[in-house]
Coordinates of N, CA and C in Angstrom, one line a residue:
M1364 N 6.3 7.1 -14.0 CA 5.8 6.3 -13.0 C 7.1 5.2 -12.9
R1365 N 7.3 4.7 -11.8 CA 8.5 3.6 -11.7 C 7.8 2.1 -10.7
V1366 N 7.8 1.1 -11.5 CA 7.2 0.1 -10.7 C 8.5 -0.8 -9.6
W1367 N 8.1 -0.8 -8.3 CA 9.4 -1.4 -7.6 C 9.2 -2.6 -7.1
V1368 N 10.0 -3.5 -7.2 CA 10.0 -5.2 -6.3 C 10.7 -4.9 -5.4
L1369 N 10.8 -4.9 -4.1 CA 11.8 -4.6 -2.9 C 12.3 -6.1 -2.3
G1370 N 13.3 -6.0 -2.3 CA 13.9 -7.3 -1.3 C 14.0 -8.6 -2.5
V1371 N 13.8 -8.6 -3.7 CA 13.9 -9.7 -4.4 C 15.1 -10.5 -4.3
S1372 N 16.4 -10.1 -4.2 CA 17.4 -10.8 -4.5 C 18.6 -10.0 -4.2
V1373 N 19.8 -10.8 -3.7 CA 20.9 -9.9 -3.2 C 21.3 -9.1 -4.6
A1374 N 21.5 -9.8 -5.5 CA 21.7 -9.2 -6.6 C 21.0 -7.9 -7.0
A1375 N 19.8 -8.0 -7.1 CA 18.7 -7.0 -7.4 C 19.0 -5.9 -6.2
A1376 N 19.2 -6.2 -4.8 CA 19.3 -5.3 -3.8 C 20.6 -4.4 -3.8
A1377 N 21.7 -5.3 -4.7 CA 22.9 -4.7 -5.0 C 22.8 -3.4 -6.0
L1378 N 22.0 -3.7 -7.0 CA 21.8 -2.8 -7.9 C 20.8 -1.7 -7.5
V1379 N 20.0 -1.9 -6.6 CA 19.2 -0.9 -6.0 C 20.1 -0.1 -5.2
G1380 N 21.1 -0.2 -4.6 CA 21.6 -0.1 -3.8 C 22.4 1.4 -4.6
T1381 N 23.1 0.6 -5.9 CA 24.0 1.3 -6.8 C 23.2 2.6 -7.2
A1382 N 21.9 2.2 -7.4 CA 21.2 3.4 -8.2 C 20.9 4.5 -6.9
M1383 N 20.8 3.7 -5.6 CA 20.3 4.8 -4.8 C 21.7 5.9 -4.3
A1384 N 22.4 5.4 -4.4 CA 24.0 5.6 -4.3 C 24.1 7.1 -5.0
Q1385 N 23.6 6.9 -6.3 CA 23.9 8.0 -7.1 C 23.1 9.0 -7.1
T1386 N 21.6 9.0 -6.1 CA 20.7 9.9 -6.4 C 21.2 10.4 -4.8
P1387 N 20.2 11.9 -4.8 CA 20.2 12.6 -3.4 C 19.6 11.9 -2.2
L1388 N 20.1 11.7 -1.1 CA 19.2 11.0 0.2 C 18.1 11.5 0.2
Q1389 N 17.2 10.7 0.5 CA 15.6 11.3 0.9 C 15.1 10.8 2.0
L1390 N 14.4 11.8 2.8 CA 13.8 11.0 3.8 C 12.2 10.8 3.5
G1391 N 12.1 9.1 3.8 CA 10.6 9.0 3.9 C 10.1 8.6 5.0
V1392 N 8.8 8.9 4.7 CA 7.6 8.8 6.1 C 6.7 7.9 5.2
G1393 N 5.8 7.0 6.2 CA 5.0 6.2 5.8 C 3.7 6.7 6.5
L1394 N 2.5 6.7 5.9 CA 1.3 7.2 6.6 C 0.0 6.6 6.0
S1395 N -0.6 5.8 6.5 CA -1.8 5.1 6.0 C -3.1 5.3 6.8
H1396 N -2.7 5.4 7.9 CA -3.7 5.7 8.8 C -3.7 7.0 9.9
L1397 N -4.4 7.6 10.3 CA -4.2 8.9 11.1 C -3.8 8.6 12.4
K1398 N -4.4 7.3 12.9 CA -3.8 7.2 14.2 C -3.3 5.9 14.7
A1399 N -2.5 5.7 15.7 CA -2.0 4.4 15.3 C -1.7 4.3 17.1
Q1400 N -1.9 3.1 17.9 CA -1.7 2.7 18.9 C -0.4 2.1 19.0
C1401 N 0.9 2.4 19.2 CA 2.4 1.8 19.6 C 2.6 1.1 20.2
D1402 N 1.6 0.7 21.2 CA 1.6 -0.3 22.6 C 0.9 -1.7 22.0
S1403 N -0.1 -1.8 21.1 CA -0.6 -2.8 20.7 C 0.4 -4.0 20.2
A1404 N -0.5 -5.2 20.9 CA 0.6 -6.5 20.5 C 0.6 -6.9 19.2
V1405 N 1.8 -7.1 18.5 CA 2.4 -7.0 17.1 C 2.2 -8.6 16.5
D1406 N 2.2 -9.3 17.5 CA 2.4 -11.0 17.4 C 1.6 -11.8 18.2
G1407 N 1.2 -13.0 18.2 CA 0.5 -13.9 19.2 C -0.6 -13.9 18.8
P1408 N -1.3 -14.7 19.8 CA -2.8 -15.2 19.5 C -3.7 -13.9 19.8
H1409 N -2.9 -12.7 20.1 CA -4.2 -11.7 20.5 C -3.3 -10.5 19.6
R1410 N -2.9 -10.6 18.5 CA -2.4 -10.0 17.5 C -3.2 -8.7 17.2
D1411 N -3.0 -7.3 17.4 CA -4.0 -6.1 17.0 C -3.0 -5.3 16.4
T1412 N -3.6 -4.8 15.0 CA -2.8 -4.2 14.0 C -2.7 -2.8 14.7
G1413 N -3.3 -2.2 16.2 CA -2.8 -1.2 16.4 C -3.6 0.2 15.9
V1414 N -4.7 -0.2 14.6 CA -5.4 0.8 14.1 C -6.5 0.5 13.7
S1415 N -7.2 1.4 13.3 CA -8.8 1.3 13.2 C -9.1 1.6 11.8
P1416 N -10.3 0.8 11.1 CA -10.4 1.1 9.9 C -11.1 2.6 9.9
D1417 N -11.9 3.0 10.6 CA -12.4 4.7 10.5 C -11.1 5.5 10.2
D1418 N -9.6 5.1 10.9 CA -8.7 6.0 10.4 C -7.9 5.4 9.0
N1419 N -8.6 4.9 8.4 CA -7.6 4.4 7.1 C -7.7 5.9 6.2
I1420 N -6.3 6.4 5.7 CA -6.5 7.5 5.1 C -6.9 7.5 3.7
V1421 N -6.8 6.6 2.8 CA -7.4 6.3 1.6 C -8.9 5.9 1.4
L1422 N -9.1 5.3 2.2 CA -10.8 4.8 2.7 C -11.4 5.7 3.1
T1423 N -11.1 7.2 3.4 CA -11.9 8.1 4.4 C -11.5 9.3 3.8
Y1424 N -10.9 9.6 2.7 CA -10.2 10.8 2.5 C -11.3 11.9 1.8
A1425 N -12.5 11.5 1.4 CA -13.3 12.3 1.0 C -14.3 12.9 2.4
Q1426 N -13.6 12.5 3.5 CA -14.4 13.2 4.6 C -13.6 14.6 4.7
P1427 N -14.1 15.5 4.7 CA -13.1 16.8 4.9 C -12.1 17.0 6.3
A1428 N -12.7 16.6 7.2 CA -12.3 16.5 8.7 C -10.6 15.5 8.5
V1429 N -11.0 14.4 7.6 CA -9.7 13.3 7.6 C -8.7 14.0 6.7
R1430 N -9.2 14.7 5.7 CA -8.4 15.3 4.6 C -7.6 16.5 5.5
A1431 N -8.1 17.4 6.1 CA -7.5 18.5 6.5 C -6.7 17.9 7.7
Q1432 N -6.9 16.9 8.3 CA -6.0 16.5 9.4 C -4.9 16.0 8.9
T1433 N -5.0 15.1 7.4 CA -3.5 14.5 6.7 C -3.0 15.6 6.3
R1434 N -3.6 16.5 5.9 CA -2.8 17.9 5.1 C -2.1 18.5 6.0
A1435 N -2.6 18.8 7.2 CA -1.6 19.3 8.3 C -0.1 18.6 8.7
D1436 N -0.7 16.9 8.6 CA 0.2 16.0 9.1 C 1.5 16.2 7.9
L1437 N 1.2 16.1 6.6 CA 1.7 16.0 5.6 C 3.1 17.5 5.6
A1438 N 1.7 18.5 5.7 CA 2.8 19.6 6.2 C 3.8 19.7 6.9
D1439 N 3.6 19.3 8.2 CA 4.2 19.1 9.5 C 5.6 18.5 9.1
M1440 N 5.4 17.1 8.4 CA 6.3 16.2 8.2 C 7.6 16.7 7.3
H1441 N 7.1 17.5 6.3 CA 7.7 17.9 5.3 C 8.6 19.1 5.5
R1442 N 7.8 20.2 6.9 CA 8.9 21.0 7.3 C 10.0 20.5 8.0
Q1443 N 10.1 19.4 8.4 CA 10.8 18.4 9.3 C 11.7 17.6 8.3
G1444 N 11.8 17.7 7.1 CA 12.6 17.4 6.3 C 12.2 16.2 5.2
A1445 N 11.1 15.6 5.4 CA 10.4 14.4 4.9 C 10.4 14.9 3.3
T1446 N 10.5 13.7 2.6 CA 10.7 14.4 0.5 C 10.1 13.0 0.1
L1447 N 9.9 12.0 0.8 CA 9.0 10.7 0.2 C 8.3 10.3 0.8
L1448 N 7.0 10.3 0.3 CA 5.6 9.5 1.3 C 5.3 8.4 0.9
R1449 N 5.3 7.3 1.9 CA 5.0 6.1 1.2 C 3.4 5.5 1.9
A1450 N 2.5 5.2 1.1 CA 1.3 4.5 1.9 C 1.1 3.3 1.4
T1451 N 1.0 2.4 2.3 CA 0.1 0.9 1.9 C -1.2 0.8 1.8
F1452 N -1.4 0.1 0.8 CA -3.0 0.0 0.5 C -3.2 -1.7 0.2
W1453 N -3.9 -1.7 1.5 CA -4.3 -3.2 1.9 C -6.0 -3.4 0.8
Y1454 N -6.1 -4.4 0.6 CA -7.3 -4.8 -0.1 C -7.2 -6.1 -0.3
R1455 N -8.7 -6.4 -0.4 CA -9.1 -7.6 -0.6 C -9.7 -8.0 -2.0
H1456 N -9.8 -9.2 -2.8 CA -10.7 -9.8 -3.9 C -11.8 -10.2 -3.5
A1457 N -12.9 -9.4 -3.9 CA -14.2 -10.0 -3.3 C -14.5 -11.8 -3.9
E1458 N -13.6 -11.9 -4.9 CA -13.9 -13.0 -5.4 C -13.2 -14.4 -4.3
D1459 N -12.6 -13.9 -3.5 CA -11.7 -14.7 -2.5 C -12.8 -15.0 -1.0
A1460 N -13.4 -16.3 -1.1 CA -14.1 -16.8 -0.3 C -13.5 -16.7 1.5
Q1461 N -12.2 -16.4 1.4 CA -11.7 -16.3 3.1 C -11.9 -14.9 3.5
R1462 N -12.2 -13.9 2.3 CA -11.9 -12.4 2.9 C -12.8 -11.7 3.9
G1463 N -13.9 -12.9 4.1 CA -14.6 -12.1 5.4 C -14.6 -13.2 6.8
R1464 N -13.5 -14.2 6.6 CA -13.5 -14.7 7.6 C -12.5 -14.2 8.8
R1465 N -11.9 -13.5 8.6 CA -10.9 -12.6 9.7 C -11.2 -11.0 9.8
P1466 N -11.1 -10.8 11.0 CA -11.6 -9.6 11.4 C -11.2 -8.2 10.6
D1467 N -11.3 -7.3 10.2 CA -10.6 -6.1 9.4 C -10.3 -5.2 10.1
G1468 N -9.0 -5.3 10.9 CA -8.5 -3.9 11.6 C -7.8 -2.7 10.9
L1469 N -7.7 -3.0 9.4 CA -7.3 -2.2 8.9 C -7.9 -1.3 7.9
G1470 N -9.0 -1.9 7.5 CA -10.0 -1.0 6.4 C -9.6 -1.6 5.4
M1471 N -9.8 -2.6 4.7 CA -9.6 -3.0 3.8 C -10.8 -3.2 2.7
P1472 N -10.7 -2.5 1.5 CA -12.0 -2.3 0.6 C -11.7 -3.7 -0.4
D1473 N -12.8 -4.0 -1.0 CA -12.8 -4.9 -2.2 C -12.7 -4.8 -3.1
A1474 N -12.1 -5.3 -3.9 CA -11.6 -4.9 -5.6 C -12.7 -6.5 -6.2
S1475 N -13.7 -5.7 -7.0 CA -14.3 -7.1 -7.8 C -14.0 -7.2 -9.3
G1476 N -13.5 -8.5 -9.5 CA -13.3 -8.6 -10.8 C -11.8 -7.7 -11.3
G1477 N -11.3 -7.4 -10.4 CA -9.8 -7.0 -10.8 C -10.1 -5.2 -10.5
K1478 N -11.1 -4.8 -10.3 CA -11.5 -3.2 -10.1 C -12.0 -2.4 -8.7
L1479 N -11.3 -1.7 -8.4 CA -11.4 -0.7 -7.0 C -12.7 0.0 -7.3
P1480 N -13.5 0.2 -6.4 CA -14.5 1.5 -6.6 C -13.9 2.4 -7.0
E1481 N -14.8 3.5 -7.9 CA -14.4 4.7 -8.4 C -14.2 5.7 -7.5
P1482 N -14.6 6.0 -6.2 CA -14.9 6.6 -5.4 C -13.3 6.6 -4.5
L1483 N -13.0 5.6 -4.3 CA -12.1 4.9 -3.6 C -10.5 5.4 -4.6
L1484 N -10.8 5.1 -5.7 CA -9.8 5.6 -6.6 C -9.4 7.1 -6.5
A1485 N -10.7 8.0 -6.5 CA -10.8 9.5 -6.4 C -9.9 9.9 -5.2
N1486 N -10.1 8.7 -3.9 CA -9.6 9.4 -2.8 C -7.9 9.2 -2.9
L1487 N -7.6 8.2 -3.5 CA -6.3 7.9 -3.6 C -5.8 8.9 -4.3
V1488 N -6.0 9.4 -5.7 CA -5.4 10.6 -6.5 C -5.5 11.9 -5.4
A1489 N -6.5 12.2 -4.6 CA -6.6 13.5 -3.8 C -5.5 13.1 -2.9
Y1490 N -5.1 12.0 -2.5 CA -4.1 12.1 -1.3 C -2.7 12.1 -2.1
A1491 N -2.5 11.7 -3.1 CA -1.6 12.0 -3.8 C -0.9 13.3 -4.4
S1492 N -2.1 13.6 -4.7 CA -2.0 15.4 -5.3 C -1.6 16.0 -4.1
D1493 N -2.3 15.9 -2.9 CA -2.2 16.7 -1.7 C -0.5 16.5 -1.3
A1494 N -0.1 15.4 -1.7 CA 1.3 15.0 -0.8 C 2.3 15.8 -1.9
R1495 N 1.9 16.0 -3.1 CA 2.9 16.5 -3.9 C 2.7 18.2 -4.0
D1496 N 1.3 18.5 -3.6 CA 1.5 20.2 -3.5 C 1.8 20.5 -2.1
A1497 N 2.2 19.2 -1.4 CA 2.9 19.8 0.2 C 4.2 19.6 -0.1
G1498 N 4.9 19.7 -1.4 CA 6.2 19.6 -1.7 C 7.2 18.2 -1.8
Y1499 N 6.3 17.1 -1.8 CA 7.0 15.8 -1.3 C 7.4 15.4 -3.0
G1500 N 8.3 14.9 -3.1 CA 9.0 14.5 -4.6 C 8.6 13.4 -5.1
V1501 N 8.3 12.4 -4.0 CA 8.0 11.0 -4.1 C 6.8 10.6 -3.3
F1502 N 5.7 10.1 -4.2 CA 4.6 9.6 -3.8 C 4.8 7.5 -4.1
A1503 N 5.0 7.1 -3.0 CA 5.3 5.6 -3.2 C 4.1 4.9 -2.4
L1504 N 3.4 4.2 -3.5 CA 2.1 3.0 -3.2 C 2.8 1.5 -3.1
A1505 N 2.5 1.3 -1.7 CA 2.6 -0.1 -1.8 C 1.4 -1.1 -1.9
M1506 N 1.1 -1.9 -2.6 CA -0.1 -2.7 -2.9 C -0.1 -3.9 -2.1
A1507 N -0.8 -3.9 -1.4 CA -1.0 -5.2 -0.3 C -2.3 -6.0 -0.4
P1508 N -2.6 -6.7 -1.6 CA -3.9 -7.6 -1.4 C -3.5 -8.7 -0.2
Q1509 N -4.8 -9.1 0.3 CA -4.4 -9.9 1.4 C -5.2 -11.4 1.1
N1510 N -5.0 -11.7 2.2 CA -5.9 -13.2 2.4 C -5.1 -14.0 1.0
H1511 N -5.9 -14.7 0.4 CA -5.5 -15.9 -0.6 C -4.5 -15.0 -1.7
A1512 N -4.7 -13.7 -1.9 CA -3.9 -13.2 -2.8 C -2.6 -12.7 -2.5
N1513 N -2.5 -12.8 -1.2 CA -1.4 -12.1 -0.5 C 0.0 -13.3 -0.4
P1514 N 1.0 -13.2 -1.6 CA 2.4 -14.0 -1.5 C 2.8 -14.5 0.1
K1515 N 2.5 -14.0 1.0 CA 3.3 -14.2 2.2 C 1.8 -15.0 3.1
C1516 N 1.1 -14.9 2.7 CA -0.2 -15.3 3.4 C 0.4 -16.7 4.2
R1517 N 0.0 -16.7 5.6 CA 1.0 -18.0 6.4 C -0.2 -18.9 6.9
Q1518 N 0.1 -20.0 6.5 CA -0.7 -21.5 7.0 C 0.2 -22.3 7.7
D1519 N -0.4 -23.1 8.4 CA 0.7 -23.8 9.4 C 2.0 -23.4 9.5
E1520 N 2.4 -22.4 9.8 CA 3.7 -21.7 10.0 C 4.6 -21.8 8.8
V1521 N 4.0 -21.8 7.6 CA 4.4 -21.7 6.3 C 3.9 -20.6 5.9
W1522 N 5.1 -19.3 5.5 CA 5.0 -18.2 5.0 C 4.8 -18.5 3.4
G1523 N 3.5 -17.9 2.3 CA 3.3 -18.3 1.3 C 2.5 -19.6 1.1
G1524 N 2.1 -20.5 2.4 CA 1.4 -21.7 2.6 C 0.1 -21.3 2.1
C1525 N -0.5 -20.6 2.2 CA -2.3 -20.2 1.7 C -2.4 -19.4 0.5
Y1526 N -1.1 -19.4 0.0 CA -1.2 -18.0 -1.0 C -1.6 -19.1 -2.5
Q1527 N -2.8 -18.3 -3.3 CA -3.2 -19.0 -4.4 C -3.0 -17.9 -5.5
A1528 N -2.2 -18.6 -6.4 CA -1.6 -18.1 -7.7 C -2.8 -17.8 -8.3
R1529 N -4.2 -18.1 -8.5 CA -5.3 -17.9 -9.4 C -5.8 -16.2 -9.1
F1530 N -4.9 -15.8 -8.0 CA -5.6 -14.7 -7.8 C -5.0 -13.4 -8.4
L1531 N -3.4 -14.1 -9.0 CA -2.7 -12.8 -9.6 C -3.1 -11.8 -10.2
D1532 N -3.7 -12.7 -11.6 CA -4.4 -12.1 -12.6 C -5.1 -10.8 -12.2
L1533 N -6.2 -10.7 -11.2 CA -7.0 -9.9 -10.5 C -5.9 -9.0 -9.9
T1534 N -4.8 -9.2 -9.3 CA -4.0 -8.5 -8.6 C -3.4 -7.4 -9.4
W1535 N -2.9 -7.9 -10.5 CA -2.0 -7.0 -11.5 C -3.0 -5.9 -12.0
Q1536 N -4.5 -6.4 -12.3 CA -5.7 -5.2 -13.1 C -5.8 -4.1 -12.0
V1537 N -5.9 -4.7 -10.4 CA -6.0 -3.7 -9.2 C -5.0 -2.5 -9.7
T1538 N -3.6 -3.3 -9.3 CA -2.2 -2.6 -9.4 C -2.1 -1.6 -10.7
D1539 N -2.5 -2.4 -12.0 CA -2.7 -1.4 -13.2 C -3.7 -0.2 -13.2
Q1540 N -5.0 -0.4 -12.3 CA -6.0 0.5 -12.4 C -5.2 1.7 -11.2
A1541 N -4.7 1.5 -10.2 CA -4.3 2.4 -9.4 C -3.1 3.3 -10.2
A1542 N -2.4 2.6 -10.8 CA -1.4 3.2 -11.6 C -1.8 4.1 -12.4
A1543 N -2.6 3.6 -13.0 CA -3.4 4.5 -14.3 C -3.9 5.8 -14.0
A1544 N -4.4 5.7 -12.6 CA -5.0 7.0 -11.8 C -4.1 7.7 -11.5
L1545 N -3.1 7.3 -11.1 CA -1.8 8.5 -10.3 C -0.9 8.8 -11.2
R1546 N -0.8 8.1 -12.5 CA 0.3 8.7 -13.5 C 0.1 9.8 -13.9
P1547 N -1.4 10.6 -14.2 CA -1.3 12.2 -14.5 C -0.8 12.7 -13.5
L1548 N -0.7 12.4 -12.4 CA -0.1 13.6 -11.3 C 1.4 13.9 -11.3
E1549 N 2.4 12.8 -12.4 CA 3.4 12.9 -12.2 C 4.2 14.8 -12.8
R1550 N 4.8 15.2 -12.3 CA 5.5 16.2 -12.7 C 7.1 16.3 -13.0
P1551 N 7.6 17.0 -13.5 CA 8.9 17.2 -12.9 C 9.1 17.4 -11.8
G1552 N 9.8 17.1 -11.0 CA 10.3 16.7 -9.5 C 9.1 16.2 -8.3
F1553 N 8.3 15.4 -9.2 CA 7.1 14.4 -8.4 C 7.0 13.3 -9.1
T1554 N 7.5 12.2 -8.6 CA 7.4 10.9 -9.1 C 6.1 9.8 -8.2
I1555 N 5.6 8.9 -9.1 CA 5.0 8.1 -8.5 C 5.7 6.5 -8.3
L1556 N 5.9 5.9 -7.4 CA 6.7 4.8 -7.2 C 5.3 4.1 -7.0
I1557 N 5.4 2.5 -7.5 CA 4.4 1.4 -7.3 C 5.3 0.2 -6.8
D1558 N 5.0 -0.2 -5.5 CA 5.7 -1.3 -4.8 C 4.7 -2.4 -5.1
I1559 N 5.0 -3.3 -5.8 CA 4.2 -4.4 -6.1 C 4.5 -5.4 -5.4
A1560 N 5.3 -5.6 -4.6 CA 5.5 -6.7 -3.5 C 6.3 -6.4 -2.3
P1561 N 5.5 -5.5 -1.4 CA 6.2 -4.8 -0.6 C 6.4 -6.2 0.7
E1562 N 7.4 -5.8 1.4 CA 8.2 -7.0 2.4 C 8.0 -8.2 2.0
N1563 N 8.2 -8.5 0.7 CA 7.9 -10.1 0.2 C 9.2 -10.6 -0.6
C1564 N 9.7 -11.6 -0.6 CA 10.6 -12.1 -1.1 C 10.3 -13.3 -2.2
P1565 N 10.3 -13.8 -3.2 CA 9.9 -14.8 -3.8 C 10.4 -16.1 -3.5
T1566 N 9.1 -17.1 -3.3 CA 9.3 -18.6 -3.0 C 8.8 -19.4 -4.0
S1567 N 9.0 -20.9 -3.9 CA 8.5 -21.6 -4.6 C 7.3 -21.5 -4.2
M1568 N 6.5 -21.5 -3.2 CA 4.8 -21.0 -2.8 C 4.1 -20.2 -3.9
A1569 N 5.2 -18.8 -4.0 CA 4.3 -17.7 -4.5 C 4.1 -17.9 -5.9
G1570 N 5.1 -18.4 -6.4 CA 5.3 -18.6 -8.3 C 5.7 -17.0 -8.6
P1571 N 5.9 -16.9 -9.8 CA 6.5 -15.9 -10.5 C 5.7 -14.7 -10.5
L1572 N 5.9 -13.9 -10.5 CA 5.4 -12.0 -10.5 C 4.8 -11.8 -12.1

């Protein structure tokens, strides 16, 4: 298993670029929801995520119809050349009082005391297992805590302005739990990647990782 932080600095990006140049090029796809409305508003006062909580794959993977459709989609994308699968895992900390103040358009489960519910972990493992069985060589999980635990939480037009570092330990505990559940799936030719800071850059607001 590897832990990645994306976009941390120009120097780090150069190192990553050098490493990638030494490995075969892979076609990666992202799949976190079964359906998406591509014409949804992505910004502004009427922002819409374009997805529904009912279509969140990890959240609903125990449903036979969801798993069957996802398997079919994975197989189709792999036939077209995809070898890396990336899933974004949005969640909230139950200890964050802000978590219920905004509508949840993504399907975000709660982690309590730094722990995710076991059935959710089972769904995550089943999803990664199906990706491996479909022929993918990499399953990349992007950990995306929301609300005050999100390093790019925006307040007064300042990215990171409402981030609260007191949630960092809980976030690490959730990350460790997910990584521990996925690690046994690794085999020669199949790697688990954990992205601990998707689409993030360090700021003075966010503090150290």
